[in-house]
mmCIF file of C-alpha atoms in Angstrom:
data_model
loop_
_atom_site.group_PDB
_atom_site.id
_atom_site.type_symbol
_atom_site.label_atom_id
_atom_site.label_comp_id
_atom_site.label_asym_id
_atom_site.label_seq_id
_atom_site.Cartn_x
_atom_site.Cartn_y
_atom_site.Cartn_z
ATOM 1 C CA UNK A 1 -213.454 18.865 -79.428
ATOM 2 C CA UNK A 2 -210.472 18.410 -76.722
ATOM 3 C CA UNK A 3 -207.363 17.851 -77.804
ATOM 4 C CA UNK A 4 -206.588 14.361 -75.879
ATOM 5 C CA UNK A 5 -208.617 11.471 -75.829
ATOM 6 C CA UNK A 6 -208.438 8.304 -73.078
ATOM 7 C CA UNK A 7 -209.126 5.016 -74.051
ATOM 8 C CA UNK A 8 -210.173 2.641 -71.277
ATOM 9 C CA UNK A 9 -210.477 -0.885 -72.655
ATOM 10 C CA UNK A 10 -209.940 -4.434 -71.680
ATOM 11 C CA UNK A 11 -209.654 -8.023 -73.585
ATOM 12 C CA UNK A 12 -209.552 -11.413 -72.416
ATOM 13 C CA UNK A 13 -207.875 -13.442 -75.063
ATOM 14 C CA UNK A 14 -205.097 -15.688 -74.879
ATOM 15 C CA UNK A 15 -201.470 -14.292 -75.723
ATOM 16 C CA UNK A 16 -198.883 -16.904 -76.501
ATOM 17 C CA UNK A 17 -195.392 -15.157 -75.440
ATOM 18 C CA UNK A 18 -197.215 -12.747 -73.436
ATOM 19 C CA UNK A 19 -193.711 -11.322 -71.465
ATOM 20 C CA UNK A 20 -192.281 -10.220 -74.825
ATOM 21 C CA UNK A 21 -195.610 -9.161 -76.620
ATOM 22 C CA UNK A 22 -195.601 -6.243 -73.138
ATOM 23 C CA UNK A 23 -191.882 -5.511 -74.077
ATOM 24 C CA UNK A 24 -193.058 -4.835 -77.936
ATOM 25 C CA UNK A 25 -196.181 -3.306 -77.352
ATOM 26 C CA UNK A 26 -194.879 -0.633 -74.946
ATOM 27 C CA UNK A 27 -192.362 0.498 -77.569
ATOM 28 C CA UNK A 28 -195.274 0.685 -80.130
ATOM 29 C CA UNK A 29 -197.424 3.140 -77.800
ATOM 30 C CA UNK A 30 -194.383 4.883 -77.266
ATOM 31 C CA UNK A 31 -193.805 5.187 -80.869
ATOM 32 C CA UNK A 32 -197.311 7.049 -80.790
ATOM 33 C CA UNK A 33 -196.486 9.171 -77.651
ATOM 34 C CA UNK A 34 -198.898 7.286 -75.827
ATOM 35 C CA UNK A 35 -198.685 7.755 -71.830
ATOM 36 C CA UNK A 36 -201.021 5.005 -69.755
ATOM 37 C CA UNK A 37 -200.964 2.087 -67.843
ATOM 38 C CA UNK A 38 -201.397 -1.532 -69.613
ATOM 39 C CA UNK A 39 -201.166 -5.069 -67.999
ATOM 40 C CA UNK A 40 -200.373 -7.798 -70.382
ATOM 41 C CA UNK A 41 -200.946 -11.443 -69.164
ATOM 42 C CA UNK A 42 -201.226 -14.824 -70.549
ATOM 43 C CA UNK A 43 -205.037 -14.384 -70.672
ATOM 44 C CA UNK A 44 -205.190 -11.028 -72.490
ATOM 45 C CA UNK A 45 -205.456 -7.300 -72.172
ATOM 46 C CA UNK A 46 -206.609 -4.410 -69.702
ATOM 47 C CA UNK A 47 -205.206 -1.136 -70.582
ATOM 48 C CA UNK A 48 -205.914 2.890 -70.020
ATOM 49 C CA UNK A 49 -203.982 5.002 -72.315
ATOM 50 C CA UNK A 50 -204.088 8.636 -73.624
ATOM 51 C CA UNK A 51 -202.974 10.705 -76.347
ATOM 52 C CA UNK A 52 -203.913 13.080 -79.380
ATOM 53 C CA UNK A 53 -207.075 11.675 -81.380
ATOM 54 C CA UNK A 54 -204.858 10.704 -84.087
ATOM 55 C CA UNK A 55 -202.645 8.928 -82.400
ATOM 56 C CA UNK A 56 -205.437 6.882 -80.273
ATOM 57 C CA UNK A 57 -207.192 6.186 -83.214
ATOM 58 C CA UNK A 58 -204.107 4.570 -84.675
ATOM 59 C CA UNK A 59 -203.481 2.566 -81.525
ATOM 60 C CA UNK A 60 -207.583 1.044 -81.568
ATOM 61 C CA UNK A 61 -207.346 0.440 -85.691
ATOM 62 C CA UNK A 62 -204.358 -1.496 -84.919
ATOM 63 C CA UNK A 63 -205.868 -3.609 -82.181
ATOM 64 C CA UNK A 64 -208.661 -3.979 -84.163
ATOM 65 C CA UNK A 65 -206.598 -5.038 -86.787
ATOM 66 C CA UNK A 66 -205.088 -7.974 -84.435
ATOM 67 C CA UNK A 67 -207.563 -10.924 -84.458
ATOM 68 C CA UNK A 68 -207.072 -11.802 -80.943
ATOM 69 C CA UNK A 69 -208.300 -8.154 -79.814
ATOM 70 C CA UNK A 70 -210.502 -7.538 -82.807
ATOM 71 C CA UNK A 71 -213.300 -7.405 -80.443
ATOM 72 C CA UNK A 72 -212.220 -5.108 -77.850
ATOM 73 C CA UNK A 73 -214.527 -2.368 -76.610
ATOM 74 C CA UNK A 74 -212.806 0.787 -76.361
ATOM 75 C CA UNK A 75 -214.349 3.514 -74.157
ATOM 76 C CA UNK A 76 -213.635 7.350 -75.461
ATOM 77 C CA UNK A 77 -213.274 10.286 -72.521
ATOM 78 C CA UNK A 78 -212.072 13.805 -74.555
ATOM 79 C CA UNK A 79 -209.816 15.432 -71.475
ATOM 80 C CA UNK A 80 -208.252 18.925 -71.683
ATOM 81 C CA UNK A 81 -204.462 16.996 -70.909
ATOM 82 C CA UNK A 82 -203.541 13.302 -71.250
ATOM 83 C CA UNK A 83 -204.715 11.297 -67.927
ATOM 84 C CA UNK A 84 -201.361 10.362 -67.320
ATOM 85 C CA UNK A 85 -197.440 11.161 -67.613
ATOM 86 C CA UNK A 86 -195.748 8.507 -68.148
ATOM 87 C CA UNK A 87 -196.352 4.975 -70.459
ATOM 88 C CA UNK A 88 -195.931 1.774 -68.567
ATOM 89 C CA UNK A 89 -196.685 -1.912 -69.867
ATOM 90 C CA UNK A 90 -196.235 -4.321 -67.821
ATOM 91 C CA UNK A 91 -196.561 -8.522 -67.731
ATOM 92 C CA UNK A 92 -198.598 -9.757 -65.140
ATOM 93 C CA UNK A 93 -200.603 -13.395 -64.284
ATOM 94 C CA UNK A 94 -203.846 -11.686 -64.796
ATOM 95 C CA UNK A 95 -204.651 -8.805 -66.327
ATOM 96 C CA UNK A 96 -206.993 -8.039 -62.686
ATOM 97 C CA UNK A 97 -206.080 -9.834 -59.862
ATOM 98 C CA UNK A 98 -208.712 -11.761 -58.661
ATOM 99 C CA UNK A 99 -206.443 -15.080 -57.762
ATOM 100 C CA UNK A 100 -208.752 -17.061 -59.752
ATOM 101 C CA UNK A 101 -205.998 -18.124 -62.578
ATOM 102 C CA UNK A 102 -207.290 -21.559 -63.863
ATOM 103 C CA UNK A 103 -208.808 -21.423 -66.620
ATOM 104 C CA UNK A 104 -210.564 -24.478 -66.753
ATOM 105 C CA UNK A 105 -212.251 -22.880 -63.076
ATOM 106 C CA UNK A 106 -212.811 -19.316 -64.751
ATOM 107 C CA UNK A 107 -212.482 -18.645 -68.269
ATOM 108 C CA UNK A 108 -214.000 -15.862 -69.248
ATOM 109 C CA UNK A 109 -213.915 -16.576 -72.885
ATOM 110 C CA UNK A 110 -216.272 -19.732 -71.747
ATOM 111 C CA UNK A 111 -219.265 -18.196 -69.594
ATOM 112 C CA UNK A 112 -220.133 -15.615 -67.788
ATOM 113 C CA UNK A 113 -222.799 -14.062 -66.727
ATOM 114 C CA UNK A 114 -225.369 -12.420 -69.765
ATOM 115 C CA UNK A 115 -224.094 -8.730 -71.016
ATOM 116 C CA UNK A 116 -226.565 -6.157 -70.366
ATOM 117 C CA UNK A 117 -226.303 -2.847 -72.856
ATOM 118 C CA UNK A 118 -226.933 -0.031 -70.346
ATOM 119 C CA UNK A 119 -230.164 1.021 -71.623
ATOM 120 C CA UNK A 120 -231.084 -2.900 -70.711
ATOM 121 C CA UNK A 121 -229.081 -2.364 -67.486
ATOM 122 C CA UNK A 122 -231.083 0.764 -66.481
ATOM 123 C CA UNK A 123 -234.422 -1.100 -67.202
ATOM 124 C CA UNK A 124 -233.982 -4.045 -65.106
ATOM 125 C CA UNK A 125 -232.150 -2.367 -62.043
ATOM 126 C CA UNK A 126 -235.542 -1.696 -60.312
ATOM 127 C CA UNK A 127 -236.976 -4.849 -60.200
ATOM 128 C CA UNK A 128 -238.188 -6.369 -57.001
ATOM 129 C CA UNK A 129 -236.672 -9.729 -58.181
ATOM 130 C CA UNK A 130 -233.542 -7.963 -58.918
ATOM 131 C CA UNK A 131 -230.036 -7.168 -56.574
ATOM 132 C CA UNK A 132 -227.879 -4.782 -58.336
ATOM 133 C CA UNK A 133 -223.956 -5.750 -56.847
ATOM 134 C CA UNK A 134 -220.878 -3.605 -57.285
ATOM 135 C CA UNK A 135 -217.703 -5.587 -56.861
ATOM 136 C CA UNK A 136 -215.351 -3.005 -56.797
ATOM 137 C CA UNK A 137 -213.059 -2.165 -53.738
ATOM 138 C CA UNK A 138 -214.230 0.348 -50.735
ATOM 139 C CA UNK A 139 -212.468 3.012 -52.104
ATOM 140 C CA UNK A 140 -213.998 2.953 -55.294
ATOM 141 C CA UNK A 141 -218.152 2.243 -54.431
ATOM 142 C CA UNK A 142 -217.535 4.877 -51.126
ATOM 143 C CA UNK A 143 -217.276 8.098 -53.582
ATOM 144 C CA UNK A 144 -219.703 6.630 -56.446
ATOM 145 C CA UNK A 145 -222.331 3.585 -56.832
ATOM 146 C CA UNK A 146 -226.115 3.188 -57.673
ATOM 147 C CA UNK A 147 -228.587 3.623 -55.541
ATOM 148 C CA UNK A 148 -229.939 0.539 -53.282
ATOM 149 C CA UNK A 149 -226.650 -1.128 -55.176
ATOM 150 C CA UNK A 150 -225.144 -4.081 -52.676
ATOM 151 C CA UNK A 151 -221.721 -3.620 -51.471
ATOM 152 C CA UNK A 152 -219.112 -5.840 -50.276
ATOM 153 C CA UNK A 153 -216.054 -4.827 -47.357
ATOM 154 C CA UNK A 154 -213.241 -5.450 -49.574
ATOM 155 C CA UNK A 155 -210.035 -3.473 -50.098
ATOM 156 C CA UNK A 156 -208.588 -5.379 -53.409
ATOM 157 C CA UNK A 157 -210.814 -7.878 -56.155
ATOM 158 C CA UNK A 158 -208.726 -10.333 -55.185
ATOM 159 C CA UNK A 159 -211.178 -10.674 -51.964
ATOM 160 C CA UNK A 160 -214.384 -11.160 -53.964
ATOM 161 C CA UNK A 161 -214.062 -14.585 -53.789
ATOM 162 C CA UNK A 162 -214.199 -15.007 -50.010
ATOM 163 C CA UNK A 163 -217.347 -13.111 -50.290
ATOM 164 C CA UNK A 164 -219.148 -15.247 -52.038
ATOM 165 C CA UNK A 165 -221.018 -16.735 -49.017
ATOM 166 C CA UNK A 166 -222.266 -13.467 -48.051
ATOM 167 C CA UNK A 167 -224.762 -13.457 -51.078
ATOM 168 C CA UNK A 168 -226.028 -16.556 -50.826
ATOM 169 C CA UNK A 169 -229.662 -14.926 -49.279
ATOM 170 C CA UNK A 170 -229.803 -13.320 -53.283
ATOM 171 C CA UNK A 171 -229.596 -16.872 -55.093
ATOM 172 C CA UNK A 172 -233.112 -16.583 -55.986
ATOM 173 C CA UNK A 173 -232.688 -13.107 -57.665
ATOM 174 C CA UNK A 174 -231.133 -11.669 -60.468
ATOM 175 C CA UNK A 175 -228.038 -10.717 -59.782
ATOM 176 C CA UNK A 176 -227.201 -7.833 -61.956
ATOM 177 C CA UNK A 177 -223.191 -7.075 -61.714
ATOM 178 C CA UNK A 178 -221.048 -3.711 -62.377
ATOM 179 C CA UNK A 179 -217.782 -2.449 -62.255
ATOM 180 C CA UNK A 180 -215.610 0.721 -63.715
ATOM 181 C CA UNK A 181 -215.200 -0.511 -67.265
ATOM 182 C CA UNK A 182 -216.683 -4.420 -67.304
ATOM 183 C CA UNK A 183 -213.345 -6.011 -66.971
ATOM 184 C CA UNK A 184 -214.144 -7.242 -62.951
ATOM 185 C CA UNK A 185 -217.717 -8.190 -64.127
ATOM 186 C CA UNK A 186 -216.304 -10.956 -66.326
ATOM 187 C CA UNK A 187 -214.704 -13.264 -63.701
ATOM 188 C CA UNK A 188 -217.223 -12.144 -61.282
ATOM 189 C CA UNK A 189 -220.131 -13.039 -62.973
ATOM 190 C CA UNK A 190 -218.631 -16.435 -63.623
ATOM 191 C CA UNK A 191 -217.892 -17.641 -60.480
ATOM 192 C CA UNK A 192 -221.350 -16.568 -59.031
ATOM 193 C CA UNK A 193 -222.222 -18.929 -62.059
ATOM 194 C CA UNK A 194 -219.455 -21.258 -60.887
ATOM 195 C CA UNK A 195 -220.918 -21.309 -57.218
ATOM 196 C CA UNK A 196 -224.485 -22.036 -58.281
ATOM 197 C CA UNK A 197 -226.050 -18.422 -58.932
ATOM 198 C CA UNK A 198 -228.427 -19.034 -61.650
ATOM 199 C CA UNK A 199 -229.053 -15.809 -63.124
ATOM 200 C CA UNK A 200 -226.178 -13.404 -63.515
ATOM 201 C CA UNK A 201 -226.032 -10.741 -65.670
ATOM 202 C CA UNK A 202 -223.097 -7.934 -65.898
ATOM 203 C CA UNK A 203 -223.504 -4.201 -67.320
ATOM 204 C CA UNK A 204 -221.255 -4.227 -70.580
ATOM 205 C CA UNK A 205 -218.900 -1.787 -70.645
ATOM 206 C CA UNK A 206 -219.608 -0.736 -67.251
ATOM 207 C CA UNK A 207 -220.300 2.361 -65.210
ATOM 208 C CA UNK A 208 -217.971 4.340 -67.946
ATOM 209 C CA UNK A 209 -220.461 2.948 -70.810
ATOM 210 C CA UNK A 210 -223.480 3.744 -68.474
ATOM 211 C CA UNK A 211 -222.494 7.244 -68.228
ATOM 212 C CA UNK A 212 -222.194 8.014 -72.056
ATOM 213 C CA UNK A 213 -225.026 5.863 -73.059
ATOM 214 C CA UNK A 214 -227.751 6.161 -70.431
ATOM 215 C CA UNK A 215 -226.752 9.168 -68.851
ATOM 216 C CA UNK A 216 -225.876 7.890 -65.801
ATOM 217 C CA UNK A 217 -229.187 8.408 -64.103
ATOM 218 C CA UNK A 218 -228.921 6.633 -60.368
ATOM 219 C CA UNK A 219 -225.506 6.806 -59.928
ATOM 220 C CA UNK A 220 -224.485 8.375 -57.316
ATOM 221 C CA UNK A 221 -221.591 10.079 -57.238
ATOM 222 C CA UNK A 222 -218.905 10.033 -58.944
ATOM 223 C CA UNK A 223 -217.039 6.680 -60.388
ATOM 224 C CA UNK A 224 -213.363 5.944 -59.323
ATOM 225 C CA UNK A 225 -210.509 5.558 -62.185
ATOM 226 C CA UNK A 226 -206.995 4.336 -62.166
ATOM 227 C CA UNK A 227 -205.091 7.316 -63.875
ATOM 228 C CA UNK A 228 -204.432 11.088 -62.745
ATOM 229 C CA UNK A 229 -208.138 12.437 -62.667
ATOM 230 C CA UNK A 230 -208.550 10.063 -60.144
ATOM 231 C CA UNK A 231 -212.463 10.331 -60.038
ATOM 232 C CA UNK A 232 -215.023 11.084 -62.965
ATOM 233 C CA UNK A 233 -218.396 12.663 -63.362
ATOM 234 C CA UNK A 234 -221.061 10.236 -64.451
ATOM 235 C CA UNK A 235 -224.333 11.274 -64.353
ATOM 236 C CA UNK A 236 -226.263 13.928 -65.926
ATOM 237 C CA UNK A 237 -229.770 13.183 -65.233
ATOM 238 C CA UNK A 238 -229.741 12.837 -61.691
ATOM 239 C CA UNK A 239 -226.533 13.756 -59.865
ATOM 240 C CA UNK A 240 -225.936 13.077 -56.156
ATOM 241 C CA UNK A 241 -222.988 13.680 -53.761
ATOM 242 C CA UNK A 242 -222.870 10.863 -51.179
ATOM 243 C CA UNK A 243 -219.302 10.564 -49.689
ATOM 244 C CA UNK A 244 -217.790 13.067 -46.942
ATOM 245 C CA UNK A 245 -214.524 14.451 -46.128
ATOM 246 C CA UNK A 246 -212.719 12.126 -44.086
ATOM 247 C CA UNK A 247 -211.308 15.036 -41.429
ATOM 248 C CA UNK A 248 -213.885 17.297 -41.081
ATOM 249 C CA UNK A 249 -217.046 15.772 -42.308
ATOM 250 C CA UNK A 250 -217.931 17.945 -45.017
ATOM 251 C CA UNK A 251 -219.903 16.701 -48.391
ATOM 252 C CA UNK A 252 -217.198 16.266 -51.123
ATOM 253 C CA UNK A 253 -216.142 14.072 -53.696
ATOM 254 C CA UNK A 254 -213.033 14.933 -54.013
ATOM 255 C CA UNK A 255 -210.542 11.854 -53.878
ATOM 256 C CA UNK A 256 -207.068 11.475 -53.008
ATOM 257 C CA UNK A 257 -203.845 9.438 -51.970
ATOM 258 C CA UNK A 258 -202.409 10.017 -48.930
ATOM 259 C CA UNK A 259 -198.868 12.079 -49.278
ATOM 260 C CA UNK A 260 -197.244 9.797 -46.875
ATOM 261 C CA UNK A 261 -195.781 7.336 -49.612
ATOM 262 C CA UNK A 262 -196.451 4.500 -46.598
ATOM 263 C CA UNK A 263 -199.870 4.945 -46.313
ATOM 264 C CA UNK A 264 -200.744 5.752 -49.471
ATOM 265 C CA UNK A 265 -204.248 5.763 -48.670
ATOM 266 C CA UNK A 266 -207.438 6.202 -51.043
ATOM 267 C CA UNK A 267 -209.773 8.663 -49.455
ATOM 268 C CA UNK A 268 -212.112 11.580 -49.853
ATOM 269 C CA UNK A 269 -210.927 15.404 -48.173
ATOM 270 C CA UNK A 270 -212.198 18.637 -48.973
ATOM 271 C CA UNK A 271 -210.283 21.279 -50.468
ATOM 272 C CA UNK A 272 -209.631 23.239 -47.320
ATOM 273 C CA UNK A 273 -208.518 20.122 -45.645
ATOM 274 C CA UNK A 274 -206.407 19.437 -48.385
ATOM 275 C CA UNK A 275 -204.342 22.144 -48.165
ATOM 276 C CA UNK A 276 -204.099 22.147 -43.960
ATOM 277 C CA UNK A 277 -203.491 18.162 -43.950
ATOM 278 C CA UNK A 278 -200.785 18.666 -46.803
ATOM 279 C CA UNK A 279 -202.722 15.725 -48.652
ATOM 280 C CA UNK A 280 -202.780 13.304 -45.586
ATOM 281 C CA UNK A 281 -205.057 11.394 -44.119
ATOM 282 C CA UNK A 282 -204.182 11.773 -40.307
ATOM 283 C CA UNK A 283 -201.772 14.063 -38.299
ATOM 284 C CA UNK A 284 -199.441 11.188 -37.928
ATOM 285 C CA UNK A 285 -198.759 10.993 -41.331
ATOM 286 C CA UNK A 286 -198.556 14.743 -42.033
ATOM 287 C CA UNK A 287 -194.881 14.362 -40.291
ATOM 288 C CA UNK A 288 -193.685 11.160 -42.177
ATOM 289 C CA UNK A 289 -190.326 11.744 -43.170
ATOM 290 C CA UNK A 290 -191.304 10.860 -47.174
ATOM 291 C CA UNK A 291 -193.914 12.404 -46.905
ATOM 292 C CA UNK A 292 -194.611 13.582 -50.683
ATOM 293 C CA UNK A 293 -195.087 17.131 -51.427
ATOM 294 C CA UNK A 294 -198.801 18.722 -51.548
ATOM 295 C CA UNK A 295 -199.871 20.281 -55.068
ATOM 296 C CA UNK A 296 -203.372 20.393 -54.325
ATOM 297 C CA UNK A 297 -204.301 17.101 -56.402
ATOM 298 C CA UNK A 298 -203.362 14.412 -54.228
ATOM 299 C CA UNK A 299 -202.359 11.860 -57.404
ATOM 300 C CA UNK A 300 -198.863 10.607 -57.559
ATOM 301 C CA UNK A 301 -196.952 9.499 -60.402
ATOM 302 C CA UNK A 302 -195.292 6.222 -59.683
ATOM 303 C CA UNK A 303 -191.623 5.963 -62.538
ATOM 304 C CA UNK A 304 -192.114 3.408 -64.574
ATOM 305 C CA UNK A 305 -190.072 0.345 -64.557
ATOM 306 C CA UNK A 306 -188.500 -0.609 -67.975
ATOM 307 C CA UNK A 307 -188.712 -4.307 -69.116
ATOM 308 C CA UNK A 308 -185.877 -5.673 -68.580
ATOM 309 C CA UNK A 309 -185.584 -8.181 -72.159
ATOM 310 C CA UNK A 310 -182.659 -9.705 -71.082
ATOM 311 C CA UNK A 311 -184.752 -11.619 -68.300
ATOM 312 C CA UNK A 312 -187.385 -12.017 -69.805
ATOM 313 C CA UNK A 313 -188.242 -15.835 -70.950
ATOM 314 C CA UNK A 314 -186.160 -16.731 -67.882
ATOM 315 C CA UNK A 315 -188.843 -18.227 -65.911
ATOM 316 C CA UNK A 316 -190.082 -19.701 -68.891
ATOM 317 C CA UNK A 317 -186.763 -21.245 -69.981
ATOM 318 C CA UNK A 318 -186.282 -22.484 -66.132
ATOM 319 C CA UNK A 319 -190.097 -24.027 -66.735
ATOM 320 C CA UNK A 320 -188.854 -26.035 -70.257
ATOM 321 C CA UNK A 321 -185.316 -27.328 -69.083
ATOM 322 C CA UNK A 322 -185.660 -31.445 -67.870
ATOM 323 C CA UNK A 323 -186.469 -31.799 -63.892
ATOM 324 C CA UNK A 324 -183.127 -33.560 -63.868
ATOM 325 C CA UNK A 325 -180.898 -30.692 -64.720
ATOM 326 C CA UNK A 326 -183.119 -28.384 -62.329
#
């Protein structure tokens, strides 16, 4: 056994007060000695913390505990050192930006497309009448994805939705979504539903669940996270490099930011290159006057911002006071 865990989990449910349950609930993980990254928004939860076994267990017994998150899914990596440094928790409007706010367009909580279990998942990917679509960003499906999967050009979720016309030669298919942990999936899968897709389904838990429960056979390569290991191994059964180092060509999947701080770009680069690009993507940046220094990882740690309380039901208050004293 390891002596960290990581918990990657996400819920939608609503949160009344949402700006001052972040404020409380990052002193709570801190209380624990929790680091991660969580964004709190009106419509619930998506979070990726780490810490000892005791102290992640206490955090998931006390969501559980919570009726509004009773139901979350928590996925369990053991790592050799917590994923990240420092703990941030932060208020957002939606807890993955996809622009698509209203709920009474996309509610999650209301439909979406059917869950599949990943043994289910791994049965039906083969089908002729099936199209298995990853709606995660380029940087993410270029180092890992599943073979024969359908991609879309898109550098953020928030550009899924002007996609949507691209697909329309799969409406008579299944159209079997997945993303890192599920969380993408749900507001995907509904507005496919939304835009007249008639049979959507979504892998529960996502490529994270796939991996511990079906081995991760067809995926290929390795699957993109948001914390300091940057990229994780995911299958067992059948494993596959497929991306290549971005300078020289060479088979890796090793993934990195750029250390030009302006650039900050997500890509893959050999070792070797690594260490004679200083962890840049391009000779230009290499002589970028913040550039970052090199330490052969290529992950960052952004400081975290603290909440500030005093402001925090500001917009709110502005929102309540009488249009005539505005």
């Amino acid at each position: 056994m390891k002596k960290y865990q990581t918990l990657l989990y996400y819920c939608y449910s609503p949160i009344t007060h949402a700006e001052q349950f972040a404020a409380d609930h990052l002193l709570f993980c801190q209380s624990l000695n929790l680091v991660g990254r969580i964004i709190v928004a009106d419509e619930g939860l998506n979070g990726t913390v780490s810490g000892t076994p005791e102290a992640c267990r206490t955090y998931m017994d006390a969501l559980h505990a919570d009726e509004r998150f009773a139901h979350t899914d928590f996925k369990i990596d053991e790592v050799d050192q917590p994923s990240f440094i420092k703990m941030h928790c932060r208020y957002k409007p939606e807890i993955v930006h996809s622009g698509l706010r209203d709920p009474k367009v996309i509610d999650p909580n209301t439909e979406t497309g059917k869950h599949l279990e990943p043994a289910e998942f791994m049965e039906m990917k083969d089908r002729d009448d099936v199209i298995v679509l990853d709606v995660r960003s380029n940087y993410e499906h270029q180092v890992g994805r599943f073979k024969n999967a359908v991609t879309l050009d898109i550098e953020n979720f928030r550009e899924f939705p002007q996609k949507i016309n691209e697909l329309a030669q799969y409406r008579d298919k299944k159209i079997l979504t997945y993303c890192t942990g599920g969380i993408k999936c749900e507001k995907a899968s509904a507005l496919l539903l939304k835009e007249g897709f008639k049979d959507v389904y979504q892998l529960h838990g996502g490529i994270i669940k796939y991996g511990k429960e079906a081995g991760g056979k067809d995926f290929d390569g390795k699957c993109y996270v948001f914390d300091n290991r940057v990229t994780v191994d995911v299958n067992h059964v059948n494993p596959k490099v497929i991306s290549q180092c971005l300078n020289c060509g060479a088979q890796t999947d090793r993934m990195i930011n750029c250390a030009n701080p302006e650039c900050n770009e997500h890509f893959t680069q050999c070792e070797a290159c690594g260490w004679s690009m200083e962890g840049c993507c391009s000779d230009t940046c290499t002589t970028h006057p913040r550039k970052r220094p090199y330490d052969g990882t290529g992950y960052y740690v952004k400081l975290p911002q603290p909440v500030n309380t005093e402001k925090l039901s500001k917009r709110k208050q502005q929102q309540a006071m009488p249009s005539s004293s505005l």
